[in-house]
Tab-separated table of C-alpha atoms in Angstrom:
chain	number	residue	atom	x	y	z
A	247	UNK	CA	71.294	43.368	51.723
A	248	UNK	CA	70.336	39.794	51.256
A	249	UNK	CA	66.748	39.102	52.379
A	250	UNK	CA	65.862	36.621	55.162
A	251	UNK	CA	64.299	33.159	53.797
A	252	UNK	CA	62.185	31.037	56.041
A	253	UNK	CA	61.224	27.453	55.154
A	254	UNK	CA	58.455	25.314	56.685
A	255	UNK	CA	58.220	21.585	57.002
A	256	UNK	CA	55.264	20.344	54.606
A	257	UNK	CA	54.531	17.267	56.808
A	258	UNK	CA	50.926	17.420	58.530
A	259	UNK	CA	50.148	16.421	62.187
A	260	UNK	CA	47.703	16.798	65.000
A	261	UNK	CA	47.501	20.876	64.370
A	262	UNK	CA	50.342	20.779	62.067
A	263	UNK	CA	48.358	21.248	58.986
A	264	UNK	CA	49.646	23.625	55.830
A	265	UNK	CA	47.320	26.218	56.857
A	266	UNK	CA	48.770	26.125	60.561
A	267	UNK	CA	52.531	25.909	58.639
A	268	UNK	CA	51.247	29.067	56.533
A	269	UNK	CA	50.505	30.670	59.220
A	270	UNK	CA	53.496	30.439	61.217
A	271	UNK	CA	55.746	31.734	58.230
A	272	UNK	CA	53.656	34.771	57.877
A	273	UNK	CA	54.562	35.077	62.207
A	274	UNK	CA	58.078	34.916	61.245
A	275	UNK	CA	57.936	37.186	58.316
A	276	UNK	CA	56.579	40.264	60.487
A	277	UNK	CA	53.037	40.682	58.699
A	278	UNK	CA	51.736	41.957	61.628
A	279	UNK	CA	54.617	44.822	61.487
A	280	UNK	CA	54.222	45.941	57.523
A	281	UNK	CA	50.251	45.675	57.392
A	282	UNK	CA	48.931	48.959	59.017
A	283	UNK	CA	44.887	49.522	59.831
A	284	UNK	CA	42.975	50.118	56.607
A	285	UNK	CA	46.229	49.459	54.278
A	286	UNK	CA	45.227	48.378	50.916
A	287	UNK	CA	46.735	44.930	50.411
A	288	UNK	CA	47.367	43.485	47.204
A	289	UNK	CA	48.038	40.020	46.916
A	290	UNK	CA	49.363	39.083	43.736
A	291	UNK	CA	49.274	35.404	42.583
A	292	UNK	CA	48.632	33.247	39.428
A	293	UNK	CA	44.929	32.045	38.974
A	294	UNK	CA	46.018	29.638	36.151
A	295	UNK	CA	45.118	29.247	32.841
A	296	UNK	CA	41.772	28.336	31.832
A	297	UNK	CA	41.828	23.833	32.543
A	298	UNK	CA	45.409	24.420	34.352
A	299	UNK	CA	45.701	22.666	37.752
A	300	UNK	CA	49.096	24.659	38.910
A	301	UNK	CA	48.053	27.143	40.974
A	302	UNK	CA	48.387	27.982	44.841
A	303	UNK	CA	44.943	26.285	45.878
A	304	UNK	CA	42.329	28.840	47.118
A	305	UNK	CA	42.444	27.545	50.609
A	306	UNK	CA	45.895	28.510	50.875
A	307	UNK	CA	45.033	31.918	49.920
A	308	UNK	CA	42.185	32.904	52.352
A	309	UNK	CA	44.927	31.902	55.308
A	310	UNK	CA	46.744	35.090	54.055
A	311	UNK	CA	43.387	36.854	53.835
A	312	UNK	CA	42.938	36.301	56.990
A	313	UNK	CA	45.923	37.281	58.805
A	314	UNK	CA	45.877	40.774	56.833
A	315	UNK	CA	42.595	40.855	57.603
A	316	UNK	CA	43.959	40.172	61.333
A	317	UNK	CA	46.453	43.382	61.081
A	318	UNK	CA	43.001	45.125	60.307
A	319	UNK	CA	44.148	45.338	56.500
A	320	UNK	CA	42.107	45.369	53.475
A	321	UNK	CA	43.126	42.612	51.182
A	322	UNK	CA	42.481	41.881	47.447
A	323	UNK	CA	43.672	38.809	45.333
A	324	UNK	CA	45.746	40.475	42.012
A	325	UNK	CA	46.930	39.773	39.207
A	326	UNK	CA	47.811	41.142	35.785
A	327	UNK	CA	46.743	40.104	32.063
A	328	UNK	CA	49.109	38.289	29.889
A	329	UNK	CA	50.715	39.074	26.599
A	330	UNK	CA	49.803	35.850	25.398
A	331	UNK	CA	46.622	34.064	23.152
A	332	UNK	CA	44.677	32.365	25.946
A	333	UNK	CA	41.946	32.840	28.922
A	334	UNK	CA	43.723	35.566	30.954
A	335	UNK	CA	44.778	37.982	27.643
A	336	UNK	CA	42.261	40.492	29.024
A	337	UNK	CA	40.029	40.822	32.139
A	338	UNK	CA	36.646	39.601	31.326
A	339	UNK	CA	37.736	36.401	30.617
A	340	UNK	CA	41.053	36.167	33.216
A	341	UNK	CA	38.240	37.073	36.242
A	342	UNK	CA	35.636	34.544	34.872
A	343	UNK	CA	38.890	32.243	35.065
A	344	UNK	CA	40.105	33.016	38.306
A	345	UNK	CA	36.144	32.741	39.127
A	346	UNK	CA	36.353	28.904	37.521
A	347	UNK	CA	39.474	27.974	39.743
A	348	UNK	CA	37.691	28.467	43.087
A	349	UNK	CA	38.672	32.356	43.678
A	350	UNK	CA	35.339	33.633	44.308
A	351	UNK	CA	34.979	36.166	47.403
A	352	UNK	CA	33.056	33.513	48.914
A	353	UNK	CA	35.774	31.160	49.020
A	354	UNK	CA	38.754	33.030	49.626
A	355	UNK	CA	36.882	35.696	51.795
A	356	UNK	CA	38.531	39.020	49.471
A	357	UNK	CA	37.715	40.226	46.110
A	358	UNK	CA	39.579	39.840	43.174
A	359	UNK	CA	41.016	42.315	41.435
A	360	UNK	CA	42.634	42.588	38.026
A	361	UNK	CA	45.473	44.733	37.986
A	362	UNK	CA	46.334	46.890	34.547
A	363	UNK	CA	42.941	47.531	33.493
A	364	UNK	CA	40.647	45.395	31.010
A	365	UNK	CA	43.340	45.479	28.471
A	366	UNK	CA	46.686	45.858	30.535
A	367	UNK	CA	46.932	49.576	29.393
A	368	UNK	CA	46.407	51.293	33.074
A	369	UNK	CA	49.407	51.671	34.187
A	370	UNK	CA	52.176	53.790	36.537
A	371	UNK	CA	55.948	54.579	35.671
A	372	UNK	CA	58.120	53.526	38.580
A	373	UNK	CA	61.631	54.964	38.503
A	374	UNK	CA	64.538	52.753	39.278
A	375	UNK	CA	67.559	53.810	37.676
A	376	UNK	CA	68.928	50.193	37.178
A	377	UNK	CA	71.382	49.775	33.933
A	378	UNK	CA	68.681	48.543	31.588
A	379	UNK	CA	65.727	50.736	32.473
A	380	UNK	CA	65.373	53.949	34.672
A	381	UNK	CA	61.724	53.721	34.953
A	382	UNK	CA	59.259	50.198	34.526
A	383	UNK	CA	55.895	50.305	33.614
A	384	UNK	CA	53.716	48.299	36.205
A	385	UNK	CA	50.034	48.010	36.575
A	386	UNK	CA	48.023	50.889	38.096
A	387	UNK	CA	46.594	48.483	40.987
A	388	UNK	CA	50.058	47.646	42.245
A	389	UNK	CA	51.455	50.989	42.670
A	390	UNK	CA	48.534	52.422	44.432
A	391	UNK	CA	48.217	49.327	46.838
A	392	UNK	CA	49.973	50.279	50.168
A	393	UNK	CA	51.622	46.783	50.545
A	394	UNK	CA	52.043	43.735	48.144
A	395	UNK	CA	51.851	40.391	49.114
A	396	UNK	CA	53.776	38.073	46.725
A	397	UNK	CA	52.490	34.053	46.835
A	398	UNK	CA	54.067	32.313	43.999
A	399	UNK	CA	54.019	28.763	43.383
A	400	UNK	CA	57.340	27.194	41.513
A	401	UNK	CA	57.147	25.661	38.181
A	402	UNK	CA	59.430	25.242	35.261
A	403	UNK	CA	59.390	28.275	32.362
A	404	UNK	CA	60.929	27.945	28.698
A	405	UNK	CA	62.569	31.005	29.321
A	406	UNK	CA	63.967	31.884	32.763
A	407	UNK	CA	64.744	27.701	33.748
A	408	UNK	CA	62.369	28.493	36.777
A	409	UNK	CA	59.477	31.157	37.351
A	410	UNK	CA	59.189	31.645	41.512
A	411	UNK	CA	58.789	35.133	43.351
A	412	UNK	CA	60.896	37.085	41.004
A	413	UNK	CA	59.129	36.182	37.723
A	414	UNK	CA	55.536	36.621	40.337
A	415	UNK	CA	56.807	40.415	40.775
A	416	UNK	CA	58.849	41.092	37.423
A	417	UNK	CA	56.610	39.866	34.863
A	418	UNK	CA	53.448	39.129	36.963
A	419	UNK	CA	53.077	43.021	38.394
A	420	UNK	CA	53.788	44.528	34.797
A	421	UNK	CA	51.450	46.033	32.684
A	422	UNK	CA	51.417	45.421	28.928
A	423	UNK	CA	53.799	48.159	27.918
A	424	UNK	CA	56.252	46.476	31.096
A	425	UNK	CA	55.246	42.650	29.540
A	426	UNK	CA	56.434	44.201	25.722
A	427	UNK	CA	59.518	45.392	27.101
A	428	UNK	CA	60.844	42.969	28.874
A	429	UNK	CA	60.493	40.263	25.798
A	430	UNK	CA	61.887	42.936	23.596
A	431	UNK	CA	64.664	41.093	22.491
A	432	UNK	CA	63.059	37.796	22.128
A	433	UNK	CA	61.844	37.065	18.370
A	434	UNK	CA	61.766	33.277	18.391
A	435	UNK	CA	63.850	32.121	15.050
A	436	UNK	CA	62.174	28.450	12.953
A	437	UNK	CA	64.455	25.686	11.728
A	438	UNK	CA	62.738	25.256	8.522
A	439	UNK	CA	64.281	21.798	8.155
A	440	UNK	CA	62.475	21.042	11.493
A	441	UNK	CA	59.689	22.669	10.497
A	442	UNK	CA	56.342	20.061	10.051
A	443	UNK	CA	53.932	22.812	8.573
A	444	UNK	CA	51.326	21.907	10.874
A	445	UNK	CA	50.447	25.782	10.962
A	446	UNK	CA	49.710	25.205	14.971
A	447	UNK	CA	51.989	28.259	15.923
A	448	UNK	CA	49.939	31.173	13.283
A	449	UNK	CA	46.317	30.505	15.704
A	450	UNK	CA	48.741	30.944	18.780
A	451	UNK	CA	50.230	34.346	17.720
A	452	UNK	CA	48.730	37.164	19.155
A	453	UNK	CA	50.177	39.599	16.867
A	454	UNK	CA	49.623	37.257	13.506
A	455	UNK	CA	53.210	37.872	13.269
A	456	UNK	CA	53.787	34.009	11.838
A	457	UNK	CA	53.306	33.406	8.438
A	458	UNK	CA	53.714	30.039	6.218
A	459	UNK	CA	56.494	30.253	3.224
A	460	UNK	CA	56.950	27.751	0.156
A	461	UNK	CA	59.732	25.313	0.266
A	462	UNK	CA	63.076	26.924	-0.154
A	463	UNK	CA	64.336	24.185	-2.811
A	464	UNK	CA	67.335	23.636	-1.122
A	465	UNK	CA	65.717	21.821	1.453
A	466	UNK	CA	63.691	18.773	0.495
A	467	UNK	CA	60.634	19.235	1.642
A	468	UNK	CA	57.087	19.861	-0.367
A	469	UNK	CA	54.721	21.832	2.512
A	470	UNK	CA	55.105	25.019	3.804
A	471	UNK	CA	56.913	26.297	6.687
A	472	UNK	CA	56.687	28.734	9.073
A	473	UNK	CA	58.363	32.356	9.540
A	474	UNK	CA	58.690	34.941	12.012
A	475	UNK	CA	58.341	38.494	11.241
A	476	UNK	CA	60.402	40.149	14.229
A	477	UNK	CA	59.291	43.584	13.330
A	478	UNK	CA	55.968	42.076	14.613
A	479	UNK	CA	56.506	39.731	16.857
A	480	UNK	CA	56.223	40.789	20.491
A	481	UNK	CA	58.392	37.943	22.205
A	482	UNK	CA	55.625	36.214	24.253
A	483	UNK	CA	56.992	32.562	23.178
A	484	UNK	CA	53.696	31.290	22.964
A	485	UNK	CA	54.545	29.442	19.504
A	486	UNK	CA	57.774	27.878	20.940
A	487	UNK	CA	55.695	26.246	23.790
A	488	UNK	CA	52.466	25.095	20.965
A	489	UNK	CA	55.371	23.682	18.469
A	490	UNK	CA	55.161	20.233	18.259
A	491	UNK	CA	58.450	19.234	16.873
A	492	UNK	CA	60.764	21.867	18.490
A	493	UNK	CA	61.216	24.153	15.928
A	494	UNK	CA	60.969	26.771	16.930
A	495	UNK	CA	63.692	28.239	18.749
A	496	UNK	CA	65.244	31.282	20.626
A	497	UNK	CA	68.916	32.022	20.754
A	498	UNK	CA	69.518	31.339	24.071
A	499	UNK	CA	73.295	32.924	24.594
A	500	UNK	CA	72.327	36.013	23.435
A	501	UNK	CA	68.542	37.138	24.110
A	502	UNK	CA	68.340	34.557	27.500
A	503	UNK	CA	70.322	36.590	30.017
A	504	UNK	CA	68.825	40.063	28.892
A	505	UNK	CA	65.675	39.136	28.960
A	506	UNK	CA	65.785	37.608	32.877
A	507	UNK	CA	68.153	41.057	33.488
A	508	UNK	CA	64.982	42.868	32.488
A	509	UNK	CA	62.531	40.829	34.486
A	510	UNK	CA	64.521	41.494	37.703
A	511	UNK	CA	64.674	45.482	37.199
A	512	UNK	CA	61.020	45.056	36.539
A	513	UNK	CA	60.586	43.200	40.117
A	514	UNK	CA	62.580	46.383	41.233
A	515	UNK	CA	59.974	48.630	40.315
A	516	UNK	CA	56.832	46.598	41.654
């Protein structure tokens, strides 16, 4: 059954603000009827990376706060580590983050939460019984909640065109085991002839699954390139995003569709 989408004019007015537009939309999605007195409500967003800008603005999110708060809920802002080198790997540093962006119980009027455990290890097993997986792995926080809140901003992703609600749910409520699973198939491949040996991609690996290889004479070049160990490499795509010159590459026909397959089921299970 296809779900019911409801969009809201953007343009502000005498009382016509965003937050009065937000508020509406939550009217028309029935908050009031699937938020029940004392439910645990986790709201699960992106806090951005550490100097990132692209992020639902705080504001935004204590409007939700306060409706759940409204349906005498109990909310908390959520969201999960990543599998990737940067300020939100585990959740010291992704709460001091989210902490730098504004999302501070002070501001937002909820505590923050960070779902999975310090290292993305606390997790449930959700059954499914979808082609690809019977069971997903997704954070202990998000089971346990008694209703999730999804608030997702859009932005363009390297490897599903567009990441929205779906990637929010699929990816976002996963923990680590759900994250490794779901990039699986995706060991990034280097076009050595493309290949400037700048060495940017080995400080970007997690897993230190990149390594640097002499010329292959064939190819006329005198530095090093780089190589990707597959047996190592956990998918995240963090080095095709840092290379400079593009080369770095996944093969798109065959990994591409699998991989956003996966994400889905996962979405399934949170």
């Amino acid at each position: 059954m296809k779900s019911p989408v409801f969009f809201s004019d953007l343009r502000a007015g005498p009382g016509r603000n965003p937050s009065n537009r937000l508020d509406a939309l939550l009217n028309r999605a029935n908050l009031k009827g699937k938020v029940r007195e004392k439910d645990l409500v986790a709201i699960k967003l992106h806090f951005g990376e550490k100097g990132n800008t692209a992020f639902v603005r705080p504001a935004f999110l204590r409007a939700v706060v306060e409706r759940v708060k409204a349906c005498r809920g109990k909310p908390f802002l959520t969201d999960t580590n990543t599998l990737y080198t940067g300020s939100r790997q585990e959740a010291v540093t992704h709460l001091a983050t989210a902490y730098q962006h504004g999302f501070v119980p002070a501001s937002v009027d909820a505590p923050v939460i960070i779902a999975g455990g310090i290292r993305g290890n606390s997790a449930l097993k959700v059954r499914i019984d979808k082609p690809l997986f019977k069971t997903v792995s997704i954070a202990h926080e998000i089971c346990t909640a008694d209703v999730l809140i999804s608030v997702a901003h859009f932005k363009g992703h390297e490897l599903t065109g567009f990441g929205g609600t779906l990637k929010n749910l699929g990816m976002g409520c996963a923990s680590r085991e759900g994250k490794l699973a779901q990039h699986s198939n995706l060991s990034p491949q280097v076009k050595q002839k493309a290949c400037r040996g700048c060495e940017r991609c080995l400080s970007c690996c997690p897993e230190e699954a990149i390594s640097m290889l002499s010329p292959k004479p064939e190819i006329e070049r005198k530095h090093r390139t780089a190589f990707v160990d597959s047996a190592k490499c956990i998918g995240c795509a963090e080095c095709i995003l840092t290379c400079p010159s593009g080369a770095i590459k996944v093969r798109w026909n065959e990994t591409i569709p699998i991989f956003q397959k996966k994400m889905v089921e996962h979405a399934c299970g949170a």
